[in-house]
Coordinates of C-alpha atoms in Angstrom, one line a residue:
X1220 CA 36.3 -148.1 150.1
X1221 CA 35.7 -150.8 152.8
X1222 CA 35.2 -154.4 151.3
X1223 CA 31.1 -155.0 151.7
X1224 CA 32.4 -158.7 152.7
X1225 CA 34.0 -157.3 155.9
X1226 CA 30.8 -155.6 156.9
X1227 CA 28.5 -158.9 156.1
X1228 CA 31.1 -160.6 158.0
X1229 CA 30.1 -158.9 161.5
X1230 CA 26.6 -160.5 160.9
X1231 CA 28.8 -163.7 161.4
X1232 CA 29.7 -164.9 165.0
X1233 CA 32.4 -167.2 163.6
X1234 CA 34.3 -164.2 161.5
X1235 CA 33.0 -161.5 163.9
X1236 CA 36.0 -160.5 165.7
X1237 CA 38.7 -160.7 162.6
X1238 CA 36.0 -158.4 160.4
X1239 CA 35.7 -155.9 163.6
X1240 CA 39.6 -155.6 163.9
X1241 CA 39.8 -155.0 160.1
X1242 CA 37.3 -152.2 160.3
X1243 CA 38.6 -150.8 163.1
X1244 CA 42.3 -150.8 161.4
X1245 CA 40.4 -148.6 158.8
X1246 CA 39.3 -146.2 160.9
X1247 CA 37.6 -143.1 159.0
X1248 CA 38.1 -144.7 155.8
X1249 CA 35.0 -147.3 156.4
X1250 CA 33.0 -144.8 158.8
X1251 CA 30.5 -143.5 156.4
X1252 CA 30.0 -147.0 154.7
X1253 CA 29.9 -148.2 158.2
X1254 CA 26.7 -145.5 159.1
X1255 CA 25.1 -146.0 155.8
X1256 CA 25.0 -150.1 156.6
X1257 CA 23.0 -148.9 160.1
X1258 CA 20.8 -146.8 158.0
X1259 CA 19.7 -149.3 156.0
X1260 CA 16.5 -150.5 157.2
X1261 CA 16.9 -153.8 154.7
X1262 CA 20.6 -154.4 155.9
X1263 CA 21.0 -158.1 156.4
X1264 CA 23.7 -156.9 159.4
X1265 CA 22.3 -156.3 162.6
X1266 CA 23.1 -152.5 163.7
X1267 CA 24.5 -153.3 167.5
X1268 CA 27.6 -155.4 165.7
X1269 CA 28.2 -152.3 163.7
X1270 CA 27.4 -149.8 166.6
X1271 CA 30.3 -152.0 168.4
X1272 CA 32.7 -150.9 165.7
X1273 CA 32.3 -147.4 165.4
X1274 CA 32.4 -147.5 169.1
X1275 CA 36.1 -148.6 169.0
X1276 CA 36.6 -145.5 166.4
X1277 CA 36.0 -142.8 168.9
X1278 CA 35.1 -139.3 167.5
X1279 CA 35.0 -140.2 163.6
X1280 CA 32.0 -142.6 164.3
X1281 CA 30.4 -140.3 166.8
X1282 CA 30.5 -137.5 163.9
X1283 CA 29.6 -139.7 160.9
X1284 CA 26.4 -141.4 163.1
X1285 CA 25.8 -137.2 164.2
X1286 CA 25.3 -136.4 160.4
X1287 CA 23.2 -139.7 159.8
X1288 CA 20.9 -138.1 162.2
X1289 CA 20.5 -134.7 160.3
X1290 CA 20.1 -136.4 157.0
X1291 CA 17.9 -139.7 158.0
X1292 CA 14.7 -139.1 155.5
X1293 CA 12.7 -142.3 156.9
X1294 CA 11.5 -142.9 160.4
X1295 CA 13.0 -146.5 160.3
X1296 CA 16.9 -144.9 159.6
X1297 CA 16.3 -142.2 162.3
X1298 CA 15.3 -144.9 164.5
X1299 CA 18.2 -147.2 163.9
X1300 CA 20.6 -144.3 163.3
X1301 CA 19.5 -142.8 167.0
X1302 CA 20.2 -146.6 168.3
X1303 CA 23.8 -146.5 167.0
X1304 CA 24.7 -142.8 168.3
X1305 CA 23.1 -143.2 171.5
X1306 CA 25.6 -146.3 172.3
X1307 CA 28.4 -145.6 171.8
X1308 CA 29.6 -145.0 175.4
X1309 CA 31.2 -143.0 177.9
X1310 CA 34.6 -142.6 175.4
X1311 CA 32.5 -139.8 173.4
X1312 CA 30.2 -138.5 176.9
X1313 CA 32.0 -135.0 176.5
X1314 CA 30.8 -134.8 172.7
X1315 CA 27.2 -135.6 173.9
X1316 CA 27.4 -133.4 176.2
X1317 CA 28.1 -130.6 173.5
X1318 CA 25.6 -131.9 171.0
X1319 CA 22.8 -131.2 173.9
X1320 CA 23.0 -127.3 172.7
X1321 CA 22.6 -129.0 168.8
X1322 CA 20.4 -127.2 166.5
X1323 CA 18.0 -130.7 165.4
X1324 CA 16.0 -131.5 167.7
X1325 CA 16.6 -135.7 167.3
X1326 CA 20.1 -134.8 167.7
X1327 CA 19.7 -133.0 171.1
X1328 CA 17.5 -136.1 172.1
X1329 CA 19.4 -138.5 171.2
X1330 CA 22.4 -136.9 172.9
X1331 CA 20.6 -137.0 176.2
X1332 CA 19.8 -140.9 175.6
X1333 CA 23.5 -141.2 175.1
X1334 CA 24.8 -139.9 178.5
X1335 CA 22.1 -141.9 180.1
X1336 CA 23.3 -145.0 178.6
X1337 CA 26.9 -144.0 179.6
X1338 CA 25.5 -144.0 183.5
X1339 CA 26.7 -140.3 183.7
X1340 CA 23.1 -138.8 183.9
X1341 CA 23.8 -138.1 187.6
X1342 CA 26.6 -136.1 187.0
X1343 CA 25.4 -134.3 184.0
X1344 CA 22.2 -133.2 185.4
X1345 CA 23.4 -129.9 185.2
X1346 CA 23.9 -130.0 181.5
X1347 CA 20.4 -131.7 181.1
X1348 CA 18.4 -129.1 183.0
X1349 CA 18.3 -126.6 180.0
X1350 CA 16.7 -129.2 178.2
X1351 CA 13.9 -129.2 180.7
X1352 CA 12.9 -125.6 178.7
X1353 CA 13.4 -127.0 175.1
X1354 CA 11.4 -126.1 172.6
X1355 CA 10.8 -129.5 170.8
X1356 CA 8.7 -131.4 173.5
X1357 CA 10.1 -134.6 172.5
X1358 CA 13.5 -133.4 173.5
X1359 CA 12.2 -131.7 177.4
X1360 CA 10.2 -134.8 177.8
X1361 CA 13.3 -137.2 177.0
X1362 CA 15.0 -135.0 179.8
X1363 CA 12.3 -135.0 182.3
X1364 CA 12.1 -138.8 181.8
X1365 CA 16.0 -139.1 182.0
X1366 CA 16.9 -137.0 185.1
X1367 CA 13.7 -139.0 187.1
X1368 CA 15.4 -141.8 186.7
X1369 CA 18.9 -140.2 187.9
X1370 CA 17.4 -140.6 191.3
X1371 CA 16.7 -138.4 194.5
X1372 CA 20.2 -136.6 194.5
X1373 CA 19.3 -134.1 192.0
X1374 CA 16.6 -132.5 193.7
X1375 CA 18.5 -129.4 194.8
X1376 CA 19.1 -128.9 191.4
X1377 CA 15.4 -128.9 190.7
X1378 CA 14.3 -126.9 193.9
X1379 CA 17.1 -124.1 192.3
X1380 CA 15.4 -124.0 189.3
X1381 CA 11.8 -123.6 190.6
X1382 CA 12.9 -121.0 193.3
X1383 CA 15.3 -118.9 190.7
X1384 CA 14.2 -120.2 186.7
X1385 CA 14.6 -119.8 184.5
X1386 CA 10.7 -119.6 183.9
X1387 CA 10.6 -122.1 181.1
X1388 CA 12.6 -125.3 183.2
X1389 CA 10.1 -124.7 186.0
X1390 CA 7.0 -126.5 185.1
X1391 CA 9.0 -129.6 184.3
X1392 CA 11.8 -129.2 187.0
X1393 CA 7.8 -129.4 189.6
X1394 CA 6.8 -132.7 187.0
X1395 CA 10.4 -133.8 187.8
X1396 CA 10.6 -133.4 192.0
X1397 CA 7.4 -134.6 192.1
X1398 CA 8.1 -137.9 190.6
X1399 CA 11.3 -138.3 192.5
X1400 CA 10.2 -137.3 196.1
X1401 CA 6.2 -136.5 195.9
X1402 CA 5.3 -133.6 198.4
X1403 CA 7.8 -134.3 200.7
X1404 CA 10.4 -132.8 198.1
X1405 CA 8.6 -129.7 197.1
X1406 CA 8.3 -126.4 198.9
X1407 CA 6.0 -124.8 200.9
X1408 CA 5.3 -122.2 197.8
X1409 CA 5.1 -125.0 195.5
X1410 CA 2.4 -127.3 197.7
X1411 CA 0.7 -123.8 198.6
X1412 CA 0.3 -123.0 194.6
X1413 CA -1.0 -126.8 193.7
X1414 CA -3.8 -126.6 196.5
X1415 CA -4.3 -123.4 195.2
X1416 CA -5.1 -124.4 191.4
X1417 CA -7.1 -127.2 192.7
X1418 CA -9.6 -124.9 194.4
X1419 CA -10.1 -122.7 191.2
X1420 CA -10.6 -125.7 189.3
X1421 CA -12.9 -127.2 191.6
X1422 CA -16.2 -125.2 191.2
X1423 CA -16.3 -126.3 187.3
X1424 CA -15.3 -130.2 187.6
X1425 CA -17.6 -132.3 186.6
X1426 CA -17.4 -136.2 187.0
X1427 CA -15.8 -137.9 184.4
X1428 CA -15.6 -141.9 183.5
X1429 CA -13.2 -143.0 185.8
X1430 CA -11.0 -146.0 184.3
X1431 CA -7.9 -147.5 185.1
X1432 CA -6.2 -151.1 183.8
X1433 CA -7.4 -152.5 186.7
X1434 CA -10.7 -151.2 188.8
X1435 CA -11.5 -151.5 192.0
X1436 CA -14.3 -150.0 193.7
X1437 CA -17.3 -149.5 196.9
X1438 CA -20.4 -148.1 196.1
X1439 CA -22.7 -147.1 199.2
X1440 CA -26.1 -145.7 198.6
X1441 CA -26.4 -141.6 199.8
X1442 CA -24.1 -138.9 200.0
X1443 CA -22.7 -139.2 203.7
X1444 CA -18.8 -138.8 202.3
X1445 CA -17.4 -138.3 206.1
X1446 CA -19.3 -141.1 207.6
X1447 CA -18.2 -143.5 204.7
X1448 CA -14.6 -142.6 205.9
X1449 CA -15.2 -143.1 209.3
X1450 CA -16.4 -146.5 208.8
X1451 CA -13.8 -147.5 206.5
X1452 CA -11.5 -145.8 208.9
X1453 CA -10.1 -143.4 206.4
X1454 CA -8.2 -140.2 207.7
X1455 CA -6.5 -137.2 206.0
X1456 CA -9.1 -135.8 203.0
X1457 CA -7.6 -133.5 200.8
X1458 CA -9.9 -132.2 198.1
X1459 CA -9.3 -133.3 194.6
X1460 CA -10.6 -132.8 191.4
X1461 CA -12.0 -136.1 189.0
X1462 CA -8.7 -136.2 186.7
X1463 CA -6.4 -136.1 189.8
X1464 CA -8.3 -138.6 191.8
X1465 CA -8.5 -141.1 188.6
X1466 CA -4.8 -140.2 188.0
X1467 CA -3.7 -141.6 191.4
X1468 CA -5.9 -144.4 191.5
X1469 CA -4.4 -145.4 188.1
X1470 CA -1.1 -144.4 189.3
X1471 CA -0.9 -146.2 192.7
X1472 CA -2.8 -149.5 190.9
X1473 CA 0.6 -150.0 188.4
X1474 CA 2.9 -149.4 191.6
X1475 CA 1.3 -152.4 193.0
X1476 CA 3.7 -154.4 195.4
X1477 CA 7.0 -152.5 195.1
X1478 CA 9.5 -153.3 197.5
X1479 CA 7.9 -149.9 199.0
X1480 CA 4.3 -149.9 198.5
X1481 CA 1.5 -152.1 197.9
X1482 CA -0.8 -149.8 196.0
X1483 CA -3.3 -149.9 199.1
X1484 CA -2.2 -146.3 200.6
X1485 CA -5.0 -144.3 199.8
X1486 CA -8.6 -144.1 197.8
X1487 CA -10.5 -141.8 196.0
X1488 CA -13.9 -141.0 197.6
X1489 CA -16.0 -139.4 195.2
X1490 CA -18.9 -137.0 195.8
X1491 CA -22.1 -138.2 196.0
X1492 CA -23.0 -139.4 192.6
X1493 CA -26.4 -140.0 191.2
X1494 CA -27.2 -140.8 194.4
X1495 CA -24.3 -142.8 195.5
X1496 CA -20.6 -142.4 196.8
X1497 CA -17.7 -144.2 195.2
X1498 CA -14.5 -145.3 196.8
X1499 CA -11.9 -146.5 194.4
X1500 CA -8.6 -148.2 194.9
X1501 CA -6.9 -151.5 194.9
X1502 CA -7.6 -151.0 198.5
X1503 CA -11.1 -151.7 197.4
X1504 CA -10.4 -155.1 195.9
X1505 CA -12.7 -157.7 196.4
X1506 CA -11.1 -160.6 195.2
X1507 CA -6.9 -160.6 196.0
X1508 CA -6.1 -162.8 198.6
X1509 CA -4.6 -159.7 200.6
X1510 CA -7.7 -157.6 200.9
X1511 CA -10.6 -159.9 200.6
X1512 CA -11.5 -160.5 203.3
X1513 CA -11.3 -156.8 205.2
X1514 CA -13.2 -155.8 202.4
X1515 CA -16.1 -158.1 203.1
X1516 CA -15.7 -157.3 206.5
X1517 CA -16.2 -153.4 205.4
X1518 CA -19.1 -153.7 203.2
X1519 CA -20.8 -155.6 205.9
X1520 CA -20.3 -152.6 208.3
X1521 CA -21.3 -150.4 205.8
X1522 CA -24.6 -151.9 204.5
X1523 CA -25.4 -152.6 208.6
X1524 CA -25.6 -148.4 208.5
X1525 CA -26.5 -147.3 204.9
X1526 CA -28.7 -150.5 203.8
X1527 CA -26.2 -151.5 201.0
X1528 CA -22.9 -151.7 200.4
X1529 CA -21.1 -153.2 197.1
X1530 CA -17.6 -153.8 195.8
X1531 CA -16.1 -154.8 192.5
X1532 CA -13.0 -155.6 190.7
X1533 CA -13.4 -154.9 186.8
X1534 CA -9.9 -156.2 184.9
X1535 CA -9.8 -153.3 181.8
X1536 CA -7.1 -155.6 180.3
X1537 CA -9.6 -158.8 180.0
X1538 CA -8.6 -159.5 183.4
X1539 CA -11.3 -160.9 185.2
X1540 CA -14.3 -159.7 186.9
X1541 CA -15.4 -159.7 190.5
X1542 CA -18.4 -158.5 192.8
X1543 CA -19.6 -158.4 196.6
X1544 CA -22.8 -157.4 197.6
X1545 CA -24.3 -156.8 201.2
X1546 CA -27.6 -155.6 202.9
X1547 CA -28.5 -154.4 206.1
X1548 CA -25.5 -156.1 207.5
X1549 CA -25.3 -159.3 205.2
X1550 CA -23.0 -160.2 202.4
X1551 CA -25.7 -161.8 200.0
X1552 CA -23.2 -162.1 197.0
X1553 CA -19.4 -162.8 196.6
X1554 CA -18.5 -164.2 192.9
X1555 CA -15.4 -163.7 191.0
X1556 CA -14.3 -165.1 187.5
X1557 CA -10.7 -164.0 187.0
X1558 CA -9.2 -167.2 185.6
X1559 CA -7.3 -168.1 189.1
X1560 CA -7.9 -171.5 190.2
X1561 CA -8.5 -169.8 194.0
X1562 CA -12.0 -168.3 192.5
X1563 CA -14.3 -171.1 193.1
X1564 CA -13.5 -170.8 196.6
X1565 CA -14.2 -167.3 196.7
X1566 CA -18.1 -168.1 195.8
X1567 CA -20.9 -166.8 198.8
X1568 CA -24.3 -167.2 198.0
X1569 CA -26.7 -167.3 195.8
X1570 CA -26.7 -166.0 192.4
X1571 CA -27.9 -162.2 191.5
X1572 CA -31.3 -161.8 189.5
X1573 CA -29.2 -160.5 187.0
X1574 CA -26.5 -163.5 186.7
X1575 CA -29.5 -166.0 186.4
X1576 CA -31.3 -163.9 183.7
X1577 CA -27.8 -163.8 181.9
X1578 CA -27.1 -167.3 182.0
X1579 CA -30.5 -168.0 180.5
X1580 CA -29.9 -166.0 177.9
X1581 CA -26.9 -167.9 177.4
X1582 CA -29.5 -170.9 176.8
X1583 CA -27.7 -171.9 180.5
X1584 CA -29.9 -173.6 183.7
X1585 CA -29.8 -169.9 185.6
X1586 CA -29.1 -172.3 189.1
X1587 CA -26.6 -174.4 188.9
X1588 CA -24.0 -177.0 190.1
X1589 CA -20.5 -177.0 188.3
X1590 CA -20.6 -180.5 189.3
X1591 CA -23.2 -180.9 187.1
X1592 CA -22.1 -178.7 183.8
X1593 CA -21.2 -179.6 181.0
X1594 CA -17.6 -178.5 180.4
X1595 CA -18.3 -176.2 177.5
X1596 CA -21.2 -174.8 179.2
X1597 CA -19.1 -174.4 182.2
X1598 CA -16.6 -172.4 179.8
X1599 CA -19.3 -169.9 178.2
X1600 CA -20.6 -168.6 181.6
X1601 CA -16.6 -168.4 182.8
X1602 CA -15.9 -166.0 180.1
X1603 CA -18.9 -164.2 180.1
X1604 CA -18.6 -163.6 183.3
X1605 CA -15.1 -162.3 183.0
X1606 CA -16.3 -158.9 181.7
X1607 CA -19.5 -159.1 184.4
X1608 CA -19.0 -156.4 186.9
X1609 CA -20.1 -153.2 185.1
X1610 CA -23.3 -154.9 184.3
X1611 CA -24.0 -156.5 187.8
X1612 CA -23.4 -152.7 188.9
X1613 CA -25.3 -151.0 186.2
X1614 CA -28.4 -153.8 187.5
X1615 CA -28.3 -153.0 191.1
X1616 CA -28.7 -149.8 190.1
X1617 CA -25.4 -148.2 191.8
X1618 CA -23.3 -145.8 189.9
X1619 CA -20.6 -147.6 188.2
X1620 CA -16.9 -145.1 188.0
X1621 CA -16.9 -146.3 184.2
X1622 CA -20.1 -145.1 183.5
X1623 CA -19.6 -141.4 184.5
X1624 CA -20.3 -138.5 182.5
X1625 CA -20.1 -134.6 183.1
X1626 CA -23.9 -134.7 183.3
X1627 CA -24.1 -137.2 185.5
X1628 CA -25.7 -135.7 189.2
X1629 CA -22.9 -134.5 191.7
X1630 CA -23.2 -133.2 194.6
X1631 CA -20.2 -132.3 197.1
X1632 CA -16.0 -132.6 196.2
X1633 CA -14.1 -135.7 196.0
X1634 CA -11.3 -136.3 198.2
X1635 CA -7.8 -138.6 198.4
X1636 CA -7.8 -140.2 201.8
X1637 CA -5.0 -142.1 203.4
X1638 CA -6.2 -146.1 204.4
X1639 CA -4.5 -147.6 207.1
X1640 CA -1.4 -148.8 204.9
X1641 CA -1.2 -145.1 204.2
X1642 CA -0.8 -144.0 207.2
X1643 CA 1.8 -146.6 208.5
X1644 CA 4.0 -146.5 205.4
X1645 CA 4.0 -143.2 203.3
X1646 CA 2.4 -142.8 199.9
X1647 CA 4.4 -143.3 196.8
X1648 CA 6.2 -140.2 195.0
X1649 CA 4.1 -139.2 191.8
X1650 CA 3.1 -136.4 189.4
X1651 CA -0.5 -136.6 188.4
X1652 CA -2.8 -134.5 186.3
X1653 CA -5.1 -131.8 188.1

């Protein structure tokens, strides 16, 4: 029986390392104590101390934390108890590599955490790709997620599977190669089949709210889909349905300036809805010092040829609001309330009907001067307006992408197109939802 004091003692940086040789000195005589102290969700011992002991025991920790995992009854042990087996390093990698064939589930999970922590995913992908077919989600998800981040190198492995199975690693092995090398790294029979299901899907889609963390969007009166591209100077169309197109928009907005891409490679161009066509995408932003500017430059274009032409940022986070609006050829509105000290200077014009009869329902003057507020006056319009741009939208009377609904009007399919960025730099590598 191991002396509780020598186990408190790891809790205590000044006795730490004379406690950890003690224990170690033990060897299997203190391993179960050792696992039931991890266990123990009201330990006053932090796990990783204890974690760093049975590491230095090898194969008798490894099996004592491999039966805490059968036998955990709470959520909090098998949490802590997965922790501690899934760290102890690449001494034990051939043991995790067994317990990936384990009859529990958490064990088979937790095994493939392990050899990812020991930085031998790489060269276990071929043990992991069975996993891909498992029947506990959990555990083909946790290898999916794992062998994406292994990197590019095992996609021969993944095109193997897809070309020769077996059937149940397939769908994931696709989920997989798309993540790691979008369409570039699939096959011809592979991109053939995906444009295929898209088409059958196509005839039933109906529109659908679409909402990311952060919106961005143009909305130009009338259906005219392929002269909206030409003016934006978009290029490539590929048909898509509503899930897919919200999928990379959402997708491509949390990718945002990577060393790679900027998130401004391509848009979603709806069809024409209620009377209106939709182009969403950070490329669409209205307020970021990258794209402001081109953007007003666009919607001035486009409301010189359609009459209107809007754009707005919409933060879903609380992040900030912002709006453009032009007419026959001139921007009448640019306002943005995002918290940045830059969006006073993005200001143009004067305010929308709807911004004066909102600030006079705020018991505001519906003109006015910040020169001349009140600083708590000044404050109530700021955050009101934070959350803004739906409702500006919804009062010029243009379809708003959160608003959508499968009986809202449609007429036509939406389409991905490449911007400018897209064409000169690639798209990102993804797998979306069709």
């Amino acid at each position: 029986m191991v002396n509780a004091d020598l186990i408190r003692d790891l809790g205590r940086p000044d006795l730490y390392e004379a406690a950890a040789d003690a224990l170690v000195t033990l060897g299997t005589d203190g391993v179960e104590q050792l696992v039931r102290e991890v266990m123990d969700a009201e330990s006053p011992v932090d796990w990783r101390p204890i974690t760093a002991v049975l590491r230095r025991i090898g194969d008798a920790g490894f099996d004592s934390l491999l039966q805490g995992l059968v036998s955990a009854s709470t959520e909090e042990s098998r949490k802590r108890v997965g922790f501690a087996f899934s760290q102890l390093g690449l001494a034990v990698l051939d043991r995790y590599t067994a317990a990936l064939t384990h009859p529990v589930p958490l064990v088979r999970r937790q095994a493939v955490r392990g050899i990812e922590h020991c930085g031998e995913a790489g060269r276990s992908a071929a043990a992991l790709l069975p996993l891909l077919g498992d029947p506990d989600q959990e555990v083909a998800r946790q290898a999916q997620d794992t062998l994406i981040r292994t990197g590019e190198h095992v996609i021969p492995l993944l095109r193997r599977v897809r070309e020769r199975g077996p059937g149940r690693q397939r769908a994931r092995a696709l989920t997989v190669l798309a993540e790691l090398g979008g369409e570039p790294a699939l096959s011809r029979a592979d991109t053939a089949a995906i444009e295929r299901l898209i088409r059958i899907k196509l005839p039933d889609d109906r529109p659908e709210p679409l909402w990311a963390c952060w919106n961005y969007w143009m909305a130009v009166p009338g259906g005219d889909q392929a002269g909206i591209m030409r003016t934006l100077g978009l290029t490539d169309p590929r048909p898509v349905t509503f899930a897919l197109g919200n999928d990379i928009v959402d997708a491509d907005g949390h990718g945002c300036d990577t060393d790679e891409h900027t998130g401004y490679e391509r848009v979603f161009v709806t069809p024409e809805l209620a009377g209106w066509t939709l182009v969403l995408g950070a490329w669409c932003d209205p307020h970021g010092q990258e794209r402001r500017e081109d953007v007003l430059r666009l919607c001035t274009e486009l409301s010189a040829r359609y009459g209107q032409a809007q754009a707005y940022y919409y933060g879903g986070q609380g992040d900030g609001s912002a709006w453009l609006v032009a007419e026959h050829g001139t921007v009448i509105r640019r306002y943005g309330e995002t918290g940045e000290a830059e969006d006073e200077l993005l200001t143009l014009g004067k305010p929308l009907p709807y911004e004066r009869a909102r600030r006079t329902e705020l018991g505001l003057q519906p003109d006015w001067d910040a020169a001349q507020e009140s600083e708590d006056d000044e404050d109530e319009w700021r955050w009101t307006a934070h959350d803004l741009a739906p409702d500006i939208a919804r009062s010029l009377g243009a379809a708003s992408p959160l608003d959508l609904a499968a009986d809202t009007p449609s007429r036509g399919t939406g389409v991905i197109a490449l911007t400018p960025y897209g064409v000169a730099h690639g798209v990102p590598a993804g797998a979306y939802r069709i």
